[in-house]
Amino acid sequence: MKLLFVADPLESFKTYKDSTYAMMREAASRGHALMACRPEDLRWQRGERVTGFVRDIELTDDPRHWFRAAQQAPDERAQPLAEVDAVVMRKDPPFDSEYFYATHLLSQAEREGARIFNGPAALREHPEKLAILEFPQFISPTLVTRDAADIRRFHAEHGDIILKPLDGMGGMGIFRVGPDGLNLGSITETLNRGGAQTVMVQKYLPEIVAGDKRVLVIGGRPVPFALARIPQGSEIRGNLAVGGKGVAQALSARDREIAGALGPVLAGRGLLLVGLDVIGDCLTEINVTSPTCFQEIREQTGFDVAGMFVDALERAVAARA
């Protein structure tokens, strides 16, 4: 197949842990041709199809210079998206206005015949914090509001709470307020910008000390191992980006219950790859933009997550042929 990855600049990849790199490596090992571009390299003009200005690449064995231009390929060329076998959208968050506009260009490419994973409409319809609201049976007490009085009431009811912005990533902007309510007003003002911005508030889950588990679901089926991201020291966040320790572990019965309920539903909406975040028995986020942890799980368990992903990608492309 000819595969186009829409992603951050290739030069920014940390290949020792990057899941997109793991996908590329597995695809290349099967003989698939690789192309890459950034969202800003997408273009549509009347009378033409959505086009990406792409780089044709080959992988090397050098971890520092891990890719090179394919033989006799130009540095960059115009490629209609409808003419490749699959477009893999792997741009990292934040899901900002430019990301949103990119999904609309990708939707136009779909109308022209392109096969895109994860589907752009599904990306728009499943914001990573708010997507959990559809599945209240699996989540902890949660409030979504921009009203400070609502937040004070929620704190009075639950005592120990977590506040976070809806557009955060990697643990950015997450605060815990305990029973004493210390700094609740200041934190609320910071996050809701004086009532101008919506905030998510959740009951604090003490099970976070055992890790914030990333449960990967591929083609509607869960990877049998999760990566528990365990907070270190005095930190309340387990995110790897803020120093959490990643420990792979077999899925619990509750993990399987959540993945089994959500997996087929989300796959049916065009989400080939999903990352469910689970603390204790509660679903906390549904990650759809560029779920990661492929390499950590393989290194610790031997399970080939990238192989499972490319298997699912090949099946999905064949089903749409």
mmCIF file of C-alpha atoms in Angstrom:
data_model
loop_
_atom_site.group_PDB
_atom_site.id
_atom_site.type_symbol
_atom_site.label_atom_id
_atom_site.label_comp_id
_atom_site.label_asym_id
_atom_site.label_seq_id
_atom_site.Cartn_x
_atom_site.Cartn_y
_atom_site.Cartn_z
ATOM 1 C CA MET A 1 0.000 0.000 0.000
ATOM 2 C CA LYS A 2 0.890 3.656 -0.302
ATOM 3 C CA LEU A 3 0.469 5.211 3.159
ATOM 4 C CA LEU A 4 0.426 8.915 3.942
ATOM 5 C CA PHE A 5 1.018 9.965 7.542
ATOM 6 C CA VAL A 6 -0.248 13.448 8.448
ATOM 7 C CA ALA A 7 1.796 14.283 11.506
ATOM 8 C CA ASP A 8 4.092 16.708 13.268
ATOM 9 C CA PRO A 9 7.465 17.409 11.606
ATOM 10 C CA LEU A 10 9.431 14.183 11.212
ATOM 11 C CA GLU A 11 12.504 15.861 12.675
ATOM 12 C CA SER A 12 10.651 16.281 15.992
ATOM 13 C CA PHE A 13 10.001 12.547 16.487
ATOM 14 C CA LYS A 14 11.541 10.849 19.524
ATOM 15 C CA THR A 15 11.823 7.486 17.830
ATOM 16 C CA TYR A 16 12.608 5.539 21.013
ATOM 17 C CA LYS A 17 9.051 6.125 22.211
ATOM 18 C CA ASP A 18 7.024 7.505 19.303
ATOM 19 C CA SER A 19 4.001 5.402 18.337
ATOM 20 C CA THR A 20 3.720 6.923 14.851
ATOM 21 C CA TYR A 21 7.306 5.846 14.205
ATOM 22 C CA ALA A 22 6.401 2.343 15.396
ATOM 23 C CA MET A 23 3.509 2.289 12.894
ATOM 24 C CA MET A 24 5.806 3.456 10.099
ATOM 25 C CA ARG A 25 8.462 0.866 10.964
ATOM 26 C CA GLU A 26 5.936 -1.970 10.950
ATOM 27 C CA ALA A 27 4.352 -0.786 7.696
ATOM 28 C CA ALA A 28 7.749 -0.467 6.004
ATOM 29 C CA SER A 29 8.706 -3.979 7.132
ATOM 30 C CA ARG A 30 5.692 -5.251 5.157
ATOM 31 C CA GLY A 31 6.729 -3.419 2.022
ATOM 32 C CA HIS A 32 4.294 -0.520 2.243
ATOM 33 C CA ALA A 33 5.494 2.797 0.802
ATOM 34 C CA LEU A 34 5.621 5.736 3.228
ATOM 35 C CA MET A 35 4.778 9.383 2.695
ATOM 36 C CA ALA A 36 4.505 12.151 5.265
ATOM 37 C CA CYS A 37 3.221 15.700 5.504
ATOM 38 C CA ARG A 38 2.042 18.154 8.122
ATOM 39 C CA PRO A 39 -1.525 19.466 8.409
ATOM 40 C CA GLU A 40 -0.314 22.811 7.107
ATOM 41 C CA ASP A 41 0.809 21.044 3.918
ATOM 42 C CA LEU A 42 -2.809 20.236 2.965
ATOM 43 C CA ARG A 43 -4.489 22.307 0.250
ATOM 44 C CA TRP A 44 -7.748 22.452 -1.694
ATOM 45 C CA GLN A 45 -8.512 24.622 -4.696
ATOM 46 C CA ARG A 46 -11.624 24.745 -6.828
ATOM 47 C CA GLY A 47 -11.313 22.338 -9.713
ATOM 48 C CA GLU A 48 -8.756 20.214 -7.845
ATOM 49 C CA ARG A 49 -8.809 17.555 -5.156
ATOM 50 C CA VAL A 50 -7.413 17.921 -1.656
ATOM 51 C CA THR A 51 -3.664 17.667 -2.032
ATOM 52 C CA GLY A 52 -0.825 17.173 0.407
ATOM 53 C CA PHE A 53 2.680 18.425 -0.284
ATOM 54 C CA VAL A 54 4.370 15.223 0.815
ATOM 55 C CA ARG A 55 7.797 13.734 1.356
ATOM 56 C CA ASP A 56 8.419 10.174 0.158
ATOM 57 C CA ILE A 57 10.569 8.556 2.832
ATOM 58 C CA GLU A 58 12.464 5.394 3.647
ATOM 59 C CA LEU A 59 13.515 4.355 7.144
ATOM 60 C CA THR A 60 17.116 3.839 8.194
ATOM 61 C CA ASP A 61 18.794 1.970 11.053
ATOM 62 C CA ASP A 62 20.221 5.192 12.474
ATOM 63 C CA PRO A 63 18.167 6.350 15.505
ATOM 64 C CA ARG A 64 19.336 9.949 15.046
ATOM 65 C CA HIS A 65 18.797 10.203 11.287
ATOM 66 C CA TRP A 66 15.953 7.727 11.150
ATOM 67 C CA PHE A 67 14.534 8.573 7.725
ATOM 68 C CA ARG A 68 15.772 9.664 4.336
ATOM 69 C CA ALA A 69 14.183 10.678 1.061
ATOM 70 C CA ALA A 70 13.110 7.721 -1.028
ATOM 71 C CA GLN A 71 15.399 7.061 -3.961
ATOM 72 C CA GLN A 72 14.961 9.506 -6.837
ATOM 73 C CA ALA A 73 12.136 11.248 -4.956
ATOM 74 C CA PRO A 74 11.904 15.047 -4.879
ATOM 75 C CA ASP A 75 12.133 16.799 -1.534
ATOM 76 C CA GLU A 76 8.414 17.559 -1.722
ATOM 77 C CA ARG A 77 5.684 16.886 -4.246
ATOM 78 C CA ALA A 78 1.934 17.353 -4.642
ATOM 79 C CA GLN A 79 -0.091 14.243 -3.830
ATOM 80 C CA PRO A 80 -3.907 14.033 -4.108
ATOM 81 C CA LEU A 81 -5.071 12.241 -0.989
ATOM 82 C CA ALA A 82 -7.619 10.198 -2.910
ATOM 83 C CA GLU A 83 -4.780 8.517 -4.817
ATOM 84 C CA VAL A 84 -3.088 6.893 -1.808
ATOM 85 C CA ASP A 85 -4.334 3.709 -0.167
ATOM 86 C CA ALA A 86 -4.671 5.172 3.324
ATOM 87 C CA VAL A 87 -4.159 8.479 5.090
ATOM 88 C CA VAL A 88 -3.226 8.083 8.770
ATOM 89 C CA MET A 89 -4.004 11.260 10.736
ATOM 90 C CA ARG A 90 -1.470 11.415 13.570
ATOM 91 C CA LYS A 91 -1.143 15.099 14.398
ATOM 92 C CA ASP A 92 -0.583 15.504 18.122
ATOM 93 C CA PRO A 93 -2.866 17.732 20.200
ATOM 94 C CA PRO A 94 -3.802 20.437 20.922
ATOM 95 C CA PHE A 95 -7.103 20.191 19.077
ATOM 96 C CA ASP A 96 -7.121 23.868 18.163
ATOM 97 C CA SER A 97 -8.726 25.796 15.320
ATOM 98 C CA GLU A 98 -6.076 24.728 12.823
ATOM 99 C CA TYR A 99 -6.556 21.075 13.736
ATOM 100 C CA PHE A 100 -10.300 21.559 13.304
ATOM 101 C CA TYR A 101 -9.811 23.107 9.857
ATOM 102 C CA ALA A 102 -7.507 20.230 8.879
ATOM 103 C CA THR A 103 -10.273 17.741 9.669
ATOM 104 C CA HIS A 104 -12.575 19.632 7.306
ATOM 105 C CA LEU A 105 -10.016 19.372 4.513
ATOM 106 C CA LEU A 106 -9.723 15.672 5.276
ATOM 107 C CA SER A 107 -13.517 15.320 5.145
ATOM 108 C CA GLN A 108 -13.454 16.864 1.695
ATOM 109 C CA ALA A 109 -10.736 14.393 0.718
ATOM 110 C CA GLU A 110 -13.016 11.573 1.929
ATOM 111 C CA ARG A 111 -15.782 12.840 -0.334
ATOM 112 C CA GLU A 112 -13.271 12.601 -3.163
ATOM 113 C CA GLY A 113 -12.524 8.975 -2.305
ATOM 114 C CA ALA A 114 -9.706 9.141 0.246
ATOM 115 C CA ARG A 115 -9.558 6.552 3.056
ATOM 116 C CA ILE A 116 -8.622 8.311 6.297
ATOM 117 C CA PHE A 117 -7.913 6.863 9.749
ATOM 118 C CA ASN A 118 -9.059 8.035 12.240
ATOM 119 C CA GLY A 119 -11.999 9.439 10.336
ATOM 120 C CA PRO A 120 -12.073 13.261 10.374
ATOM 121 C CA ALA A 121 -15.761 13.533 11.307
ATOM 122 C CA ALA A 122 -15.163 11.129 14.190
ATOM 123 C CA LEU A 123 -12.194 13.228 15.335
ATOM 124 C CA ARG A 124 -14.422 16.295 15.457
ATOM 125 C CA GLU A 125 -17.251 14.510 17.254
ATOM 126 C CA HIS A 126 -15.102 12.978 20.010
ATOM 127 C CA PRO A 127 -13.239 15.706 21.906
ATOM 128 C CA GLU A 128 -10.972 13.795 24.234
ATOM 129 C CA LYS A 129 -12.275 15.148 27.543
ATOM 130 C CA LEU A 130 -15.956 15.441 26.629
ATOM 131 C CA ALA A 131 -16.376 12.137 24.780
ATOM 132 C CA ILE A 132 -16.738 10.339 28.111
ATOM 133 C CA LEU A 133 -20.083 12.072 28.752
ATOM 134 C CA GLU A 134 -21.755 9.558 26.425
ATOM 135 C CA PHE A 135 -20.777 6.731 28.779
ATOM 136 C CA PRO A 136 -21.811 7.900 32.287
ATOM 137 C CA GLN A 137 -22.005 4.322 33.572
ATOM 138 C CA PHE A 138 -18.208 4.113 33.426
ATOM 139 C CA ILE A 139 -17.118 7.524 34.733
ATOM 140 C CA SER A 140 -16.635 9.084 38.159
ATOM 141 C CA PRO A 141 -18.748 12.038 39.389
ATOM 142 C CA THR A 142 -18.065 14.688 36.754
ATOM 143 C CA LEU A 143 -19.134 18.272 36.150
ATOM 144 C CA VAL A 144 -18.666 20.337 32.984
ATOM 145 C CA THR A 145 -19.317 24.036 33.512
ATOM 146 C CA ARG A 146 -17.901 27.524 33.317
ATOM 147 C CA ASP A 147 -19.805 28.668 36.435
ATOM 148 C CA ALA A 148 -17.740 29.196 39.600
ATOM 149 C CA ALA A 149 -20.726 28.594 41.885
ATOM 150 C CA ASP A 150 -21.302 25.215 40.263
ATOM 151 C CA ILE A 151 -17.686 24.301 40.932
ATOM 152 C CA ARG A 152 -17.946 25.370 44.599
ATOM 153 C CA ARG A 153 -21.095 23.267 44.994
ATOM 154 C CA PHE A 154 -19.388 20.237 43.413
ATOM 155 C CA HIS A 155 -16.426 20.648 45.746
ATOM 156 C CA ALA A 156 -18.701 20.903 48.785
ATOM 157 C CA GLU A 157 -20.375 17.653 47.724
ATOM 158 C CA HIS A 158 -17.259 15.616 46.935
ATOM 159 C CA GLY A 159 -14.551 17.232 49.070
ATOM 160 C CA ASP A 160 -11.536 16.248 46.994
ATOM 161 C CA ILE A 161 -11.649 17.194 43.306
ATOM 162 C CA ILE A 162 -9.643 17.529 40.106
ATOM 163 C CA LEU A 163 -10.090 20.503 37.767
ATOM 164 C CA LYS A 164 -8.779 20.531 34.195
ATOM 165 C CA PRO A 165 -9.152 22.511 30.973
ATOM 166 C CA LEU A 166 -10.950 20.846 28.085
ATOM 167 C CA ASP A 167 -8.120 21.516 25.651
ATOM 168 C CA GLY A 168 -5.218 20.330 27.781
ATOM 169 C CA MET A 169 -2.824 17.515 26.904
ATOM 170 C CA GLY A 170 -0.054 15.649 28.657
ATOM 171 C CA GLY A 171 -1.406 16.602 32.074
ATOM 172 C CA MET A 172 -1.271 20.331 31.324
ATOM 173 C CA GLY A 173 -3.355 22.576 33.577
ATOM 174 C CA ILE A 174 -4.604 19.871 35.960
ATOM 175 C CA PHE A 175 -5.222 20.941 39.571
ATOM 176 C CA ARG A 176 -6.280 19.080 42.690
ATOM 177 C CA VAL A 177 -8.241 20.826 45.439
ATOM 178 C CA GLY A 178 -8.621 18.940 48.722
ATOM 179 C CA PRO A 179 -11.265 19.180 51.460
ATOM 180 C CA ASP A 180 -9.847 22.460 52.775
ATOM 181 C CA GLY A 181 -10.756 24.161 49.487
ATOM 182 C CA LEU A 182 -7.414 25.955 49.435
ATOM 183 C CA ASN A 183 -7.057 28.119 46.300
ATOM 184 C CA LEU A 184 -10.287 26.819 44.747
ATOM 185 C CA GLY A 185 -11.370 30.329 43.783
ATOM 186 C CA SER A 186 -8.028 31.232 42.245
ATOM 187 C CA ILE A 187 -7.768 27.950 40.346
ATOM 188 C CA THR A 188 -11.307 28.334 39.042
ATOM 189 C CA GLU A 189 -10.595 31.878 37.841
ATOM 190 C CA THR A 190 -7.428 30.672 36.119
ATOM 191 C CA LEU A 191 -9.125 27.799 34.305
ATOM 192 C CA ASN A 192 -12.485 29.359 33.456
ATOM 193 C CA ARG A 193 -11.016 32.793 32.678
ATOM 194 C CA GLY A 194 -13.632 34.614 34.653
ATOM 195 C CA GLY A 195 -16.481 32.514 33.280
ATOM 196 C CA ALA A 196 -15.393 32.688 29.630
ATOM 197 C CA GLN A 197 -14.070 29.127 29.332
ATOM 198 C CA THR A 198 -15.585 25.743 30.181
ATOM 199 C CA VAL A 199 -13.871 23.498 32.716
ATOM 200 C CA MET A 200 -14.151 19.813 33.614
ATOM 201 C CA VAL A 201 -14.304 18.935 37.309
ATOM 202 C CA GLN A 202 -14.123 15.365 38.596
ATOM 203 C CA LYS A 203 -14.062 13.656 41.939
ATOM 204 C CA TYR A 204 -10.469 12.826 42.892
ATOM 205 C CA LEU A 205 -9.778 9.116 42.499
ATOM 206 C CA PRO A 206 -7.204 7.874 45.051
ATOM 207 C CA GLU A 207 -6.542 4.877 42.782
ATOM 208 C CA ILE A 208 -4.332 7.241 40.730
ATOM 209 C CA VAL A 209 -1.439 6.127 42.968
ATOM 210 C CA ALA A 210 -1.578 2.789 41.116
ATOM 211 C CA GLY A 211 -1.516 4.555 37.757
ATOM 212 C CA ASP A 212 -3.575 6.223 35.056
ATOM 213 C CA LYS A 213 -3.975 3.292 32.665
ATOM 214 C CA ARG A 214 -3.862 3.746 28.903
ATOM 215 C CA VAL A 215 -6.009 1.027 27.329
ATOM 216 C CA LEU A 216 -5.523 0.891 23.557
ATOM 217 C CA VAL A 217 -8.411 -0.271 21.372
ATOM 218 C CA ILE A 218 -7.605 -1.112 17.739
ATOM 219 C CA GLY A 219 -10.311 -1.963 15.229
ATOM 220 C CA GLY A 220 -12.777 -2.279 18.104
ATOM 221 C CA ARG A 221 -10.620 -4.797 20.022
ATOM 222 C CA PRO A 222 -8.484 -4.037 23.086
ATOM 223 C CA VAL A 223 -4.753 -4.565 23.204
ATOM 224 C CA PRO A 224 -4.360 -7.156 26.008
ATOM 225 C CA PHE A 225 -1.962 -4.955 27.977
ATOM 226 C CA ALA A 226 -2.381 -1.430 29.327
ATOM 227 C CA LEU A 227 0.325 1.024 30.272
ATOM 228 C CA ALA A 228 -0.219 2.273 33.829
ATOM 229 C CA ARG A 229 1.328 5.732 34.093
ATOM 230 C CA ILE A 230 2.205 6.091 37.766
ATOM 231 C CA PRO A 231 2.729 9.507 39.412
ATOM 232 C CA GLN A 232 6.154 10.035 40.956
ATOM 233 C CA GLY A 233 7.033 11.878 44.147
ATOM 234 C CA SER A 234 4.508 14.546 45.137
ATOM 235 C CA GLU A 235 3.040 14.745 41.625
ATOM 236 C CA ILE A 236 -0.683 13.910 41.217
ATOM 237 C CA ARG A 237 -0.405 13.394 37.457
ATOM 238 C CA GLY A 238 0.746 10.134 35.927
ATOM 239 C CA ASN A 239 1.302 11.481 32.422
ATOM 240 C CA LEU A 240 4.632 10.406 30.953
ATOM 241 C CA ALA A 241 5.132 13.975 29.744
ATOM 242 C CA VAL A 242 5.397 15.169 33.365
ATOM 243 C CA GLY A 243 7.581 12.344 34.652
ATOM 244 C CA GLY A 244 5.119 9.526 35.279
ATOM 245 C CA LYS A 245 6.532 5.990 35.278
ATOM 246 C CA GLY A 246 5.026 3.681 32.652
ATOM 247 C CA VAL A 247 4.379 0.119 33.785
ATOM 248 C CA ALA A 248 2.734 -2.337 31.397
ATOM 249 C CA GLN A 249 0.182 -4.709 32.901
ATOM 250 C CA ALA A 250 -2.485 -7.113 31.763
ATOM 251 C CA LEU A 251 -5.952 -5.646 31.431
ATOM 252 C CA SER A 252 -8.206 -6.023 34.462
ATOM 253 C CA ALA A 253 -11.737 -7.363 34.189
ATOM 254 C CA ARG A 254 -13.030 -3.790 34.475
ATOM 255 C CA ASP A 255 -10.648 -2.571 31.757
ATOM 256 C CA ARG A 256 -12.008 -5.282 29.472
ATOM 257 C CA GLU A 257 -15.582 -4.401 30.361
ATOM 258 C CA ILE A 258 -15.057 -0.746 29.439
ATOM 259 C CA ALA A 259 -13.116 -1.547 26.255
ATOM 260 C CA GLY A 260 -15.637 -4.192 25.270
ATOM 261 C CA ALA A 261 -18.524 -1.740 25.590
ATOM 262 C CA LEU A 262 -16.873 1.221 23.874
ATOM 263 C CA GLY A 263 -14.643 -0.477 21.310
ATOM 264 C CA PRO A 264 -17.232 -1.639 18.771
ATOM 265 C CA VAL A 265 -19.235 1.596 19.100
ATOM 266 C CA LEU A 266 -16.230 3.826 18.441
ATOM 267 C CA ALA A 267 -14.844 1.629 15.682
ATOM 268 C CA GLY A 268 -18.206 1.780 13.946
ATOM 269 C CA ARG A 269 -17.897 5.566 13.865
ATOM 270 C CA GLY A 270 -14.564 5.538 12.055
ATOM 271 C CA LEU A 271 -12.144 5.432 14.987
ATOM 272 C CA LEU A 272 -9.631 2.728 14.103
ATOM 273 C CA LEU A 273 -7.391 3.546 17.068
ATOM 274 C CA VAL A 274 -8.556 4.801 20.467
ATOM 275 C CA GLY A 275 -6.763 5.277 23.757
ATOM 276 C CA LEU A 276 -9.000 4.898 26.815
ATOM 277 C CA ASP A 277 -7.706 6.403 30.052
ATOM 278 C CA VAL A 278 -8.829 4.484 33.129
ATOM 279 C CA ILE A 279 -8.124 5.256 36.790
ATOM 280 C CA GLY A 280 -9.218 2.468 39.100
ATOM 281 C CA ASP A 281 -12.586 1.408 37.718
ATOM 282 C CA CYS A 282 -13.418 4.738 36.053
ATOM 283 C CA LEU A 283 -13.039 5.952 32.496
ATOM 284 C CA THR A 284 -11.525 9.453 32.528
ATOM 285 C CA GLU A 285 -10.734 10.280 28.857
ATOM 286 C CA ILE A 286 -11.161 8.914 25.339
ATOM 287 C CA ASN A 287 -8.101 9.789 23.255
ATOM 288 C CA VAL A 288 -8.613 9.777 19.483
ATOM 289 C CA THR A 289 -6.120 12.236 17.963
ATOM 290 C CA SER A 290 -2.822 10.356 18.307
ATOM 291 C CA PRO A 291 -2.992 7.681 21.034
ATOM 292 C CA THR A 292 0.428 6.476 22.082
ATOM 293 C CA CYS A 293 2.223 3.911 24.342
ATOM 294 C CA PHE A 294 2.860 1.369 21.537
ATOM 295 C CA GLN A 295 6.568 1.061 22.195
ATOM 296 C CA GLU A 296 6.419 0.974 25.985
ATOM 297 C CA ILE A 297 3.930 -1.911 25.904
ATOM 298 C CA ARG A 298 5.984 -3.882 23.389
ATOM 299 C CA GLU A 299 9.254 -3.348 25.253
ATOM 300 C CA GLN A 300 7.798 -4.562 28.546
ATOM 301 C CA THR A 301 5.512 -7.375 27.372
ATOM 302 C CA GLY A 302 6.630 -8.363 23.875
ATOM 303 C CA PHE A 303 3.143 -7.723 22.488
ATOM 304 C CA ASP A 304 3.395 -6.184 19.013
ATOM 305 C CA VAL A 305 0.970 -3.252 19.198
ATOM 306 C CA ALA A 306 2.153 -1.760 15.906
ATOM 307 C CA GLY A 307 1.628 -5.123 14.217
ATOM 308 C CA MET A 308 -1.943 -5.247 15.522
ATOM 309 C CA PHE A 309 -2.500 -1.697 14.251
ATOM 310 C CA VAL A 310 -1.163 -2.334 10.743
ATOM 311 C CA ASP A 311 -3.198 -5.568 10.572
ATOM 312 C CA ALA A 312 -6.316 -3.537 11.360
ATOM 313 C CA LEU A 313 -5.337 -0.819 8.886
ATOM 314 C CA GLU A 314 -4.875 -3.358 6.101
ATOM 315 C CA ARG A 315 -8.265 -4.910 6.847
ATOM 316 C CA ALA A 316 -9.962 -1.500 6.924
ATOM 317 C CA VAL A 317 -8.456 -0.487 3.585
ATOM 318 C CA ALA A 318 -9.440 -3.810 2.002
ATOM 319 C CA ALA A 319 -12.996 -3.410 3.297
ATOM 320 C CA ARG A 320 -13.280 -0.023 1.564
ATOM 321 C CA ALA A 321 -11.645 -1.083 -1.689
#
